[in-house]
Amino acid sequence: MLTYLIRRLLLMIPTLLGITIVVFSVMVMSPGGIGGQLQADTMNMKPQERKAMMDYYNKRYGLDQPAPIQYLKWLNNVSPIGFEVKDDGSYGRFSLTKGMSLGQSFMYGRPVAEILGERIPITVLLNVLTIPLIYIFAIAIGIKAANDRGGRFDVSSNMIMLGLWSIPTMLAGVLLLGFFANVQHWHWFPTAGLGKRDAQDMVFMPHWGSLWDVIKLGLGVFLGTAFAIALARFNNQVVRLWVAAGIGMAAGAWMAYAHNGFLWINWIFLPLLGAVILVGLAYIASVPFRAASLGLVGMSLGLLIATQFVGQGYVRGFLLDRIWHLVLPIICMSYAGFAGLAKIIRTSLLENLSSDYARTARAKGLSEQDVLWVHVFRNSLLPLITIAAGLLPSLLSGSLIVENIFSINGMGQLAVEAVKGRDRELVLSITWISGFLTLIGYLIADFLYTLVDPRVTYD
């Protein structure tokens, strides 16, 4: 295993070189070449000013030198070993400890490392919150659907997951903004960014005018959750469905009342939609799933009702302001992911549940739960590990569509800006980091294969 790891690590070097050479060659062969945007920006200058500006760019970034020399200089800068670079741009002695430098950005005129240091935490925050949600929902739904093959939950969840997976992210983002962040409809969420400017001066945690307001909110959450869970565990299905329909219609009517402007279709469509959703959740055969779904709805409704009785003096605080801004982007980034992953988990579990070793385990007298969790689930993790190999680079690559729709200055938006501006240093740095993380992700996935499946060995 150690020999295999060393070999894979050594193979990363030519792979990264190949990736960066391809990207650099594409930039060179594109119309205008590297720094083409810089030349376009100087077209309105006087000839003397334009010449002085281009001389400055050529001296600082070496744009007047042959393309191979430019690439070798960049490679020397990002390599931890190589020739030391002096202040005037000339090269000194060869050093094994010269350190790494990602260079200066053409567009921003700042060190690339500083720019990445500002953008990376934003993208990491989005993905750290999104990825656990995707896997929790996908694993739970996939396991339940596989256990209930051909049943009510399996059929309904397959239809819902297929519908969610089919909705383009750009359409979902625009619809969420158009309805839930628009002043003409429900202005419940902000339209852009990750926080308001005045939130930087707020206290970190939310603050209420009195302790009684906090008690009201706590009671609202507790009573709403308790009632919803009690309803989910109620055995009489007819009564449970009628109560759920009534709550759904009331919630839909409240939503129609909160709409800016009277529309008669809202008073018909929204109560019916609320009733259908709540009845669907109350109709779930699995008690744990039913309790979790209705409990989440009850907690939300209880909190919303309690906020109507809170007095003056409420300060949202930095934490809630950040969460408030993250709700819509996280919904956009997660719904398609857990929908597709749930289908993959279901297929993998069904394949292993019908295999010979699962039938042998049942013949020995093991319960279906033991067969699932002790034998089948572990072997079904292989597709999840393969998909998870791409999670590490996605932490930095960002979601271009979501970041553009919600005006979030993350890595996805930065990569597009760098490509449009032909920013050599920025494009190559992003490519190098993303390629390195991709290779590390595949290496970790190969190692996890050996932990999950003993038959996999690299000796």
Coordinates of C-alpha atoms in Angstrom, one line a residue:
M1 CA 0.0 0.0 0.0
L2 CA 2.8 2.4 0.8
T3 CA 4.5 1.7 -2.5
Y4 CA 1.2 2.4 -4.3
L5 CA 0.7 5.7 -2.4
I6 CA 4.3 6.9 -3.2
R7 CA 3.8 6.0 -6.9
R8 CA 0.5 7.9 -7.0
L9 CA 2.0 11.0 -5.4
L10 CA 4.9 11.0 -7.8
L11 CA 2.5 10.6 -10.8
M12 CA 0.7 13.7 -9.6
I13 CA 3.6 15.9 -10.8
P14 CA 3.4 15.1 -14.5
T15 CA -0.4 15.1 -14.3
L16 CA -0.5 18.6 -12.9
L17 CA 2.1 19.7 -15.4
G18 CA 0.0 18.4 -18.2
I19 CA -3.2 20.1 -16.9
T20 CA -1.5 23.5 -16.6
I21 CA 0.2 23.2 -20.0
V22 CA -3.1 22.5 -21.7
V23 CA -4.8 25.5 -20.0
F24 CA -1.9 27.8 -20.7
S25 CA -1.8 26.7 -24.3
V26 CA -5.5 27.4 -24.8
M27 CA -5.0 30.9 -23.3
V28 CA -2.1 31.6 -25.6
M29 CA -3.9 30.4 -28.8
S30 CA -7.1 32.3 -28.0
P31 CA -7.8 35.5 -29.9
G32 CA -5.7 38.3 -28.3
G33 CA -3.6 35.8 -26.4
I34 CA -2.6 36.2 -22.7
G35 CA -3.4 39.7 -21.5
G36 CA -5.7 40.4 -24.4
Q37 CA -8.1 42.2 -22.1
L38 CA -5.3 44.4 -20.8
Q39 CA -4.6 45.6 -24.4
A40 CA -8.3 46.1 -25.0
D41 CA -8.6 48.3 -21.9
T42 CA -5.8 50.6 -23.2
M43 CA -7.4 51.2 -26.7
N44 CA -9.0 54.6 -25.6
M45 CA -5.7 56.0 -24.3
K46 CA -3.3 58.3 -26.2
P47 CA -0.5 56.4 -28.1
Q48 CA 2.1 57.5 -25.6
E49 CA 0.1 56.5 -22.6
R50 CA -0.9 53.2 -24.2
K51 CA 2.8 52.4 -25.0
A52 CA 3.8 53.3 -21.5
M53 CA 1.1 51.2 -20.0
M54 CA 2.0 48.2 -22.2
D55 CA 5.7 48.6 -21.4
Y56 CA 4.7 48.5 -17.7
Y57 CA 2.7 45.3 -18.2
N58 CA 5.4 43.7 -20.3
K59 CA 8.1 44.5 -17.7
R60 CA 5.9 43.3 -14.7
Y61 CA 4.3 40.2 -16.2
G62 CA 6.7 39.3 -19.1
L63 CA 4.0 39.4 -21.7
D64 CA 6.4 40.3 -24.5
Q65 CA 8.4 37.1 -24.0
P66 CA 7.8 33.8 -25.8
A67 CA 5.0 31.7 -24.4
P68 CA 7.3 28.8 -23.2
I69 CA 9.4 31.3 -21.3
Q70 CA 6.3 32.7 -19.6
Y71 CA 5.1 29.3 -18.6
L72 CA 8.6 28.3 -17.2
K73 CA 8.7 31.5 -15.2
W74 CA 5.2 30.8 -13.7
L75 CA 6.3 27.2 -13.0
N76 CA 9.4 28.5 -11.2
N77 CA 7.3 30.8 -9.1
V78 CA 4.7 28.2 -7.9
S79 CA 7.3 25.5 -7.3
P80 CA 8.7 25.3 -3.8
I81 CA 12.2 24.7 -5.3
G82 CA 13.8 26.6 -8.1
F83 CA 15.6 29.9 -8.9
E84 CA 15.2 32.8 -6.6
V85 CA 13.5 35.9 -8.1
K86 CA 15.1 39.2 -7.3
D87 CA 13.2 42.5 -6.9
D88 CA 14.1 43.6 -10.5
G89 CA 12.7 40.4 -11.9
S90 CA 16.0 38.7 -12.6
Y91 CA 16.9 35.3 -11.4
G92 CA 19.5 34.4 -8.7
R93 CA 20.8 31.2 -7.4
F94 CA 19.0 27.8 -7.3
S95 CA 17.4 27.2 -3.9
L96 CA 15.6 24.3 -2.3
T97 CA 13.7 26.6 0.1
K98 CA 12.7 29.6 -1.9
G99 CA 9.0 29.1 -1.2
M100 CA 5.9 29.4 -3.5
S101 CA 4.4 32.5 -5.0
L102 CA 1.2 32.5 -7.1
G103 CA 2.1 35.9 -8.6
Q104 CA 0.2 39.1 -9.2
S105 CA -3.2 39.2 -10.8
F106 CA -3.5 41.2 -14.0
M107 CA -7.0 42.4 -13.4
Y108 CA -6.9 43.2 -9.7
G109 CA -3.2 44.3 -9.4
R110 CA -3.0 42.3 -6.2
P111 CA -1.3 39.1 -5.1
V112 CA -3.3 36.0 -6.2
A113 CA -2.8 34.5 -2.8
E114 CA -4.7 37.4 -1.2
I115 CA -7.6 37.2 -3.7
L116 CA -7.9 33.4 -3.1
G117 CA -7.8 34.0 0.6
E118 CA -10.8 36.2 0.3
R119 CA -12.9 34.0 -2.0
I120 CA -12.1 30.5 -0.7
P121 CA -13.7 30.8 2.7
I122 CA -17.0 31.9 1.1
T123 CA -17.1 28.9 -1.2
V124 CA -16.0 26.5 1.6
L125 CA -18.8 27.8 3.8
L126 CA -21.4 27.1 1.1
N127 CA -20.2 23.6 0.5
V128 CA -19.6 22.7 4.1
L129 CA -23.3 23.5 4.8
T130 CA -24.6 21.9 1.6
I131 CA -22.7 18.6 1.4
P132 CA -23.9 17.2 4.8
L133 CA -27.5 18.0 3.9
I134 CA -27.2 16.3 0.5
Y135 CA -25.8 13.1 2.0
I136 CA -28.1 13.0 5.0
F137 CA -31.3 13.3 2.9
A138 CA -30.0 11.1 0.1
I139 CA -28.9 8.2 2.4
A140 CA -32.2 8.3 4.4
I141 CA -34.4 8.4 1.3
G142 CA -32.4 5.9 -0.6
I143 CA -32.4 3.3 2.1
K144 CA -36.1 3.7 2.8
A145 CA -36.9 3.5 -0.9
A146 CA -34.8 0.3 -1.3
N147 CA -36.5 -1.4 1.7
D148 CA -39.9 -0.5 0.3
R149 CA -39.2 -1.5 -3.3
G150 CA -42.4 -1.1 -5.3
G151 CA -44.2 0.3 -2.3
R152 CA -45.9 3.6 -1.7
F153 CA -42.8 5.4 -0.4
D154 CA -40.6 4.0 -3.2
V155 CA -42.9 5.1 -6.0
S156 CA -43.6 8.5 -4.6
S157 CA -40.0 9.3 -3.7
N158 CA -38.8 8.2 -7.1
M159 CA -41.3 10.6 -8.8
I160 CA -40.3 13.5 -6.5
M161 CA -36.5 12.8 -6.8
L162 CA -36.8 12.6 -10.6
G163 CA -38.8 15.9 -10.6
L164 CA -36.3 17.7 -8.4
W165 CA -33.3 16.4 -10.4
S166 CA -34.9 17.6 -13.6
I167 CA -35.3 21.2 -12.5
P168 CA -32.4 23.3 -13.8
T169 CA -30.5 25.2 -11.0
M170 CA -30.7 28.4 -12.9
L171 CA -34.5 28.2 -13.1
A172 CA -34.8 27.3 -9.5
G173 CA -32.6 30.2 -8.4
V174 CA -34.5 32.7 -10.5
L175 CA -37.9 31.4 -9.2
L176 CA -36.8 31.5 -5.6
L177 CA -35.5 35.1 -6.0
G178 CA -38.6 36.1 -8.0
F179 CA -41.1 34.9 -5.4
F180 CA -39.3 34.9 -2.0
A181 CA -37.0 37.8 -2.4
N182 CA -39.1 40.1 -4.5
V183 CA -40.9 43.0 -3.0
Q184 CA -43.8 42.3 -5.3
H185 CA -44.4 38.9 -3.8
W186 CA -43.0 37.5 -0.5
H187 CA -40.0 39.6 0.5
W188 CA -38.8 37.0 3.1
F189 CA -35.1 36.7 2.0
P190 CA -32.5 39.0 0.7
T191 CA -31.7 39.2 -3.0
A192 CA -27.9 39.1 -3.0
G193 CA -24.8 38.7 -0.9
L194 CA -24.0 36.8 2.3
G195 CA -24.8 39.6 4.7
K196 CA -25.9 43.2 5.2
R197 CA -23.3 45.9 5.8
D198 CA -24.8 46.8 9.1
A199 CA -24.6 43.2 10.3
Q200 CA -20.8 43.7 10.7
D201 CA -21.6 46.0 13.6
M202 CA -24.2 43.8 15.2
V203 CA -23.6 41.4 18.1
F204 CA -22.9 37.8 17.0
M205 CA -25.9 36.1 18.6
P206 CA -29.5 37.4 18.2
H207 CA -30.8 39.6 21.0
W208 CA -34.3 40.1 22.2
G209 CA -35.9 43.0 24.2
S210 CA -36.8 40.8 27.1
L211 CA -36.5 37.3 28.5
W212 CA -40.2 36.8 28.0
D213 CA -39.7 37.1 24.2
V214 CA -37.2 34.3 24.3
I215 CA -39.6 32.1 26.3
K216 CA -42.3 32.8 23.7
L217 CA -40.1 31.6 20.9
G218 CA -39.0 28.5 22.8
L219 CA -42.6 27.6 23.6
G220 CA -43.6 28.1 20.0
V221 CA -40.9 25.8 18.7
F222 CA -41.6 23.2 21.4
L223 CA -45.3 23.2 21.1
G224 CA -45.2 23.2 17.3
T225 CA -42.7 20.3 17.2
A226 CA -44.5 18.3 19.9
F227 CA -47.9 18.6 18.2
A228 CA -46.5 17.7 14.8
I229 CA -44.7 14.6 16.1
A230 CA -47.8 13.5 18.1
L231 CA -49.9 13.9 14.9
A232 CA -47.3 11.8 13.0
R233 CA -47.5 9.0 15.6
F234 CA -51.3 9.1 15.7
N235 CA -52.6 5.7 14.5
N236 CA -55.9 6.7 13.0
Q237 CA -54.9 7.6 9.4
V238 CA -58.2 9.3 8.4
V239 CA -58.0 11.7 11.4
R240 CA -54.3 12.3 10.8
L241 CA -54.8 13.2 7.1
W242 CA -57.8 15.5 7.9
V243 CA -55.8 17.4 10.6
A244 CA -52.8 17.6 8.3
A245 CA -55.0 19.0 5.5
G246 CA -56.5 21.6 7.8
I247 CA -53.1 22.7 9.0
G248 CA -51.8 22.9 5.4
M249 CA -54.8 24.9 4.2
A250 CA -54.4 27.3 7.1
A251 CA -50.7 27.7 6.4
G252 CA -51.4 28.3 2.7
A253 CA -54.1 30.9 3.6
W254 CA -51.6 32.6 5.9
M255 CA -49.1 32.7 3.0
A256 CA -51.7 34.2 0.7
Y257 CA -52.5 36.9 3.3
A258 CA -48.8 37.7 3.6
H259 CA -48.5 38.3 -0.2
N260 CA -48.0 41.9 -1.3
G261 CA -51.2 42.6 -3.2
F262 CA -54.5 40.7 -3.4
L263 CA -54.6 37.9 -5.9
W264 CA -57.6 35.6 -5.9
I265 CA -55.6 32.7 -7.4
N266 CA -53.3 32.8 -4.3
W267 CA -56.3 32.2 -2.0
I268 CA -57.2 29.1 -4.1
F269 CA -53.9 27.6 -5.1
L270 CA -51.8 28.1 -1.9
P271 CA -54.3 26.6 0.6
L272 CA -54.7 23.6 -1.8
L273 CA -51.0 23.3 -2.2
G274 CA -50.4 23.4 1.5
A275 CA -53.1 20.8 2.1
V276 CA -51.5 18.5 -0.6
I277 CA -48.0 18.8 0.9
L278 CA -49.1 18.2 4.5
V279 CA -51.4 15.3 3.5
G280 CA -48.5 13.8 1.6
L281 CA -46.2 14.0 4.6
A282 CA -48.9 12.6 6.9
Y283 CA -49.5 9.7 4.4
I284 CA -45.9 8.4 4.6
A285 CA -46.0 4.8 5.9
S286 CA -42.7 5.0 7.8
V287 CA -43.3 6.5 11.2
P288 CA -39.7 7.9 11.6
F289 CA -39.9 9.6 8.2
R290 CA -43.4 10.9 8.9
A291 CA -42.4 12.2 12.4
A292 CA -39.2 13.9 11.1
S293 CA -41.0 15.6 8.1
L294 CA -44.0 16.8 10.1
G295 CA -41.8 17.7 13.1
L296 CA -39.7 20.0 10.9
V297 CA -42.9 21.6 9.5
G298 CA -44.3 22.0 13.0
M299 CA -41.2 23.5 14.4
S300 CA -41.1 26.1 11.5
L301 CA -44.8 27.0 11.9
G302 CA -44.4 27.2 15.7
L303 CA -41.5 29.6 15.3
L304 CA -43.3 31.7 12.8
I305 CA -46.4 32.0 15.0
A306 CA -44.3 32.8 18.0
T307 CA -42.5 35.7 16.2
Q308 CA -45.9 37.4 15.7
F309 CA -46.1 37.9 19.5
V310 CA -42.5 39.1 20.1
G311 CA -42.2 42.7 21.3
Q312 CA -39.8 45.5 20.2
G313 CA -36.1 45.5 20.7
Y314 CA -35.2 42.5 18.6
V315 CA -31.7 42.5 17.0
R316 CA -31.0 39.8 14.4
G317 CA -27.3 39.6 15.1
F318 CA -24.5 38.6 12.7
L319 CA -25.2 34.8 12.9
L320 CA -28.9 34.9 12.0
D321 CA -28.2 37.5 9.3
R322 CA -25.7 35.2 7.7
I323 CA -28.1 32.2 8.0
W324 CA -30.9 34.4 6.5
H325 CA -28.7 35.1 3.5
L326 CA -27.7 31.5 3.1
V327 CA -31.1 29.8 2.9
L328 CA -31.9 30.3 -0.7
P329 CA -28.4 29.6 -2.1
I330 CA -28.1 26.4 -0.1
I331 CA -31.5 25.2 -1.3
C332 CA -30.4 25.8 -4.9
M333 CA -27.1 23.9 -4.3
S334 CA -28.6 20.9 -2.5
Y335 CA -31.9 19.9 -4.0
A336 CA -30.6 18.4 -7.3
G337 CA -27.6 16.8 -5.5
F338 CA -29.6 14.8 -3.0
A339 CA -32.2 13.9 -5.6
G340 CA -29.7 12.3 -7.9
L341 CA -27.6 10.7 -5.1
A342 CA -30.8 9.2 -3.5
K343 CA -31.5 7.4 -6.8
I344 CA -27.9 6.1 -6.9
I345 CA -28.1 4.8 -3.3
R346 CA -31.4 3.1 -3.9
T347 CA -30.0 1.3 -7.0
S348 CA -26.9 0.2 -5.3
L349 CA -28.8 -1.1 -2.3
L350 CA -31.2 -3.1 -4.4
E351 CA -28.4 -4.6 -6.4
N352 CA -26.7 -5.8 -3.2
L353 CA -30.0 -6.9 -1.5
S354 CA -30.6 -9.3 -4.3
S355 CA -27.1 -10.7 -4.3
D356 CA -26.0 -14.2 -3.2
Y357 CA -24.4 -13.2 0.0
A358 CA -27.5 -11.3 1.1
R359 CA -29.7 -14.4 0.5
T360 CA -27.2 -16.5 2.4
A361 CA -27.3 -14.2 5.3
R362 CA -31.1 -14.4 5.3
A363 CA -31.0 -18.2 5.1
K364 CA -28.9 -18.2 8.3
G365 CA -31.7 -16.5 10.1
L366 CA -30.5 -12.9 10.2
S367 CA -33.2 -10.2 10.3
E368 CA -33.7 -7.9 7.4
Q369 CA -32.2 -5.0 9.4
D370 CA -29.0 -7.0 10.2
V371 CA -28.7 -8.0 6.5
L372 CA -29.1 -4.4 5.5
W373 CA -26.8 -2.7 8.0
V374 CA -24.2 -5.4 8.6
H375 CA -23.7 -6.8 5.1
V376 CA -25.4 -4.8 2.4
F377 CA -24.9 -1.2 3.4
R378 CA -21.1 -1.4 3.6
N379 CA -20.8 -2.8 0.0
S380 CA -23.3 -0.2 -1.2
L381 CA -20.9 2.6 -0.2
L382 CA -18.7 2.1 -3.2
P383 CA -20.7 4.3 -5.5
L384 CA -20.9 7.0 -2.7
I385 CA -17.1 6.9 -2.4
T386 CA -16.7 7.3 -6.1
I387 CA -19.0 10.4 -6.1
A388 CA -17.4 11.7 -2.9
A389 CA -14.0 11.8 -4.7
G390 CA -15.2 15.0 -6.4
L391 CA -16.2 16.7 -3.2
L392 CA -12.8 18.0 -2.3
P393 CA -12.2 20.0 -5.5
S394 CA -15.8 21.2 -5.3
L395 CA -15.1 22.9 -2.0
L396 CA -13.0 25.4 -3.9
S397 CA -14.4 25.3 -7.4
G398 CA -17.7 26.7 -6.2
S399 CA -21.1 26.8 -7.9
L400 CA -20.9 29.2 -10.8
I401 CA -24.6 29.4 -11.4
V402 CA -25.7 29.9 -7.8
E403 CA -22.9 32.4 -7.1
N404 CA -23.9 34.5 -10.1
I405 CA -27.7 34.4 -9.4
F406 CA -27.3 35.4 -5.7
S407 CA -24.3 37.7 -6.3
I408 CA -21.9 35.8 -4.1
N409 CA -18.2 36.5 -4.6
G410 CA -17.0 32.9 -4.4
M411 CA -14.5 30.9 -6.4
G412 CA -16.9 30.0 -9.2
Q413 CA -17.5 33.6 -10.1
L414 CA -13.7 34.4 -9.7
A415 CA -12.8 31.6 -12.1
V416 CA -15.1 33.0 -14.8
E417 CA -13.9 36.6 -14.3
A418 CA -10.3 35.3 -14.6
V419 CA -11.0 33.5 -17.8
K420 CA -12.8 36.5 -19.3
G421 CA -10.0 38.8 -18.4
R422 CA -7.3 36.4 -19.7
D423 CA -5.6 36.7 -16.2
R424 CA -2.8 34.3 -16.6
E425 CA -1.7 34.1 -13.0
L426 CA -5.2 33.8 -11.6
V427 CA -6.4 31.2 -14.2
L428 CA -3.3 29.0 -13.8
S429 CA -3.4 29.2 -10.0
I430 CA -7.0 28.2 -9.9
T431 CA -6.3 25.4 -12.3
W432 CA -3.3 24.2 -10.4
I433 CA -5.2 24.1 -7.0
S434 CA -8.3 22.5 -8.5
G435 CA -6.2 19.8 -10.3
F436 CA -4.2 19.1 -7.1
L437 CA -7.4 18.7 -5.0
T438 CA -9.0 16.5 -7.7
L439 CA -6.0 14.1 -7.7
I440 CA -6.0 14.1 -3.9
G441 CA -9.7 13.3 -3.9
Y442 CA -9.2 10.3 -6.2
L443 CA -6.4 9.1 -4.0
I444 CA -8.5 9.3 -0.9
A445 CA -11.3 7.5 -2.7
D446 CA -8.9 4.7 -3.7
F447 CA -7.8 4.4 0.0
L448 CA -11.4 4.3 1.2
Y449 CA -12.2 1.4 -1.2
T450 CA -9.8 -0.8 0.7
L451 CA -11.6 0.1 4.0
V452 CA -15.0 -0.7 2.7
D453 CA -14.3 -3.7 0.5
P454 CA -11.5 -6.1 1.7
R455 CA -11.3 -7.6 -1.8
V456 CA -9.8 -4.3 -3.1
T457 CA -6.0 -4.3 -2.6
Y458 CA -3.2 -2.3 -4.1
D459 CA -0.3 -4.5 -3.0

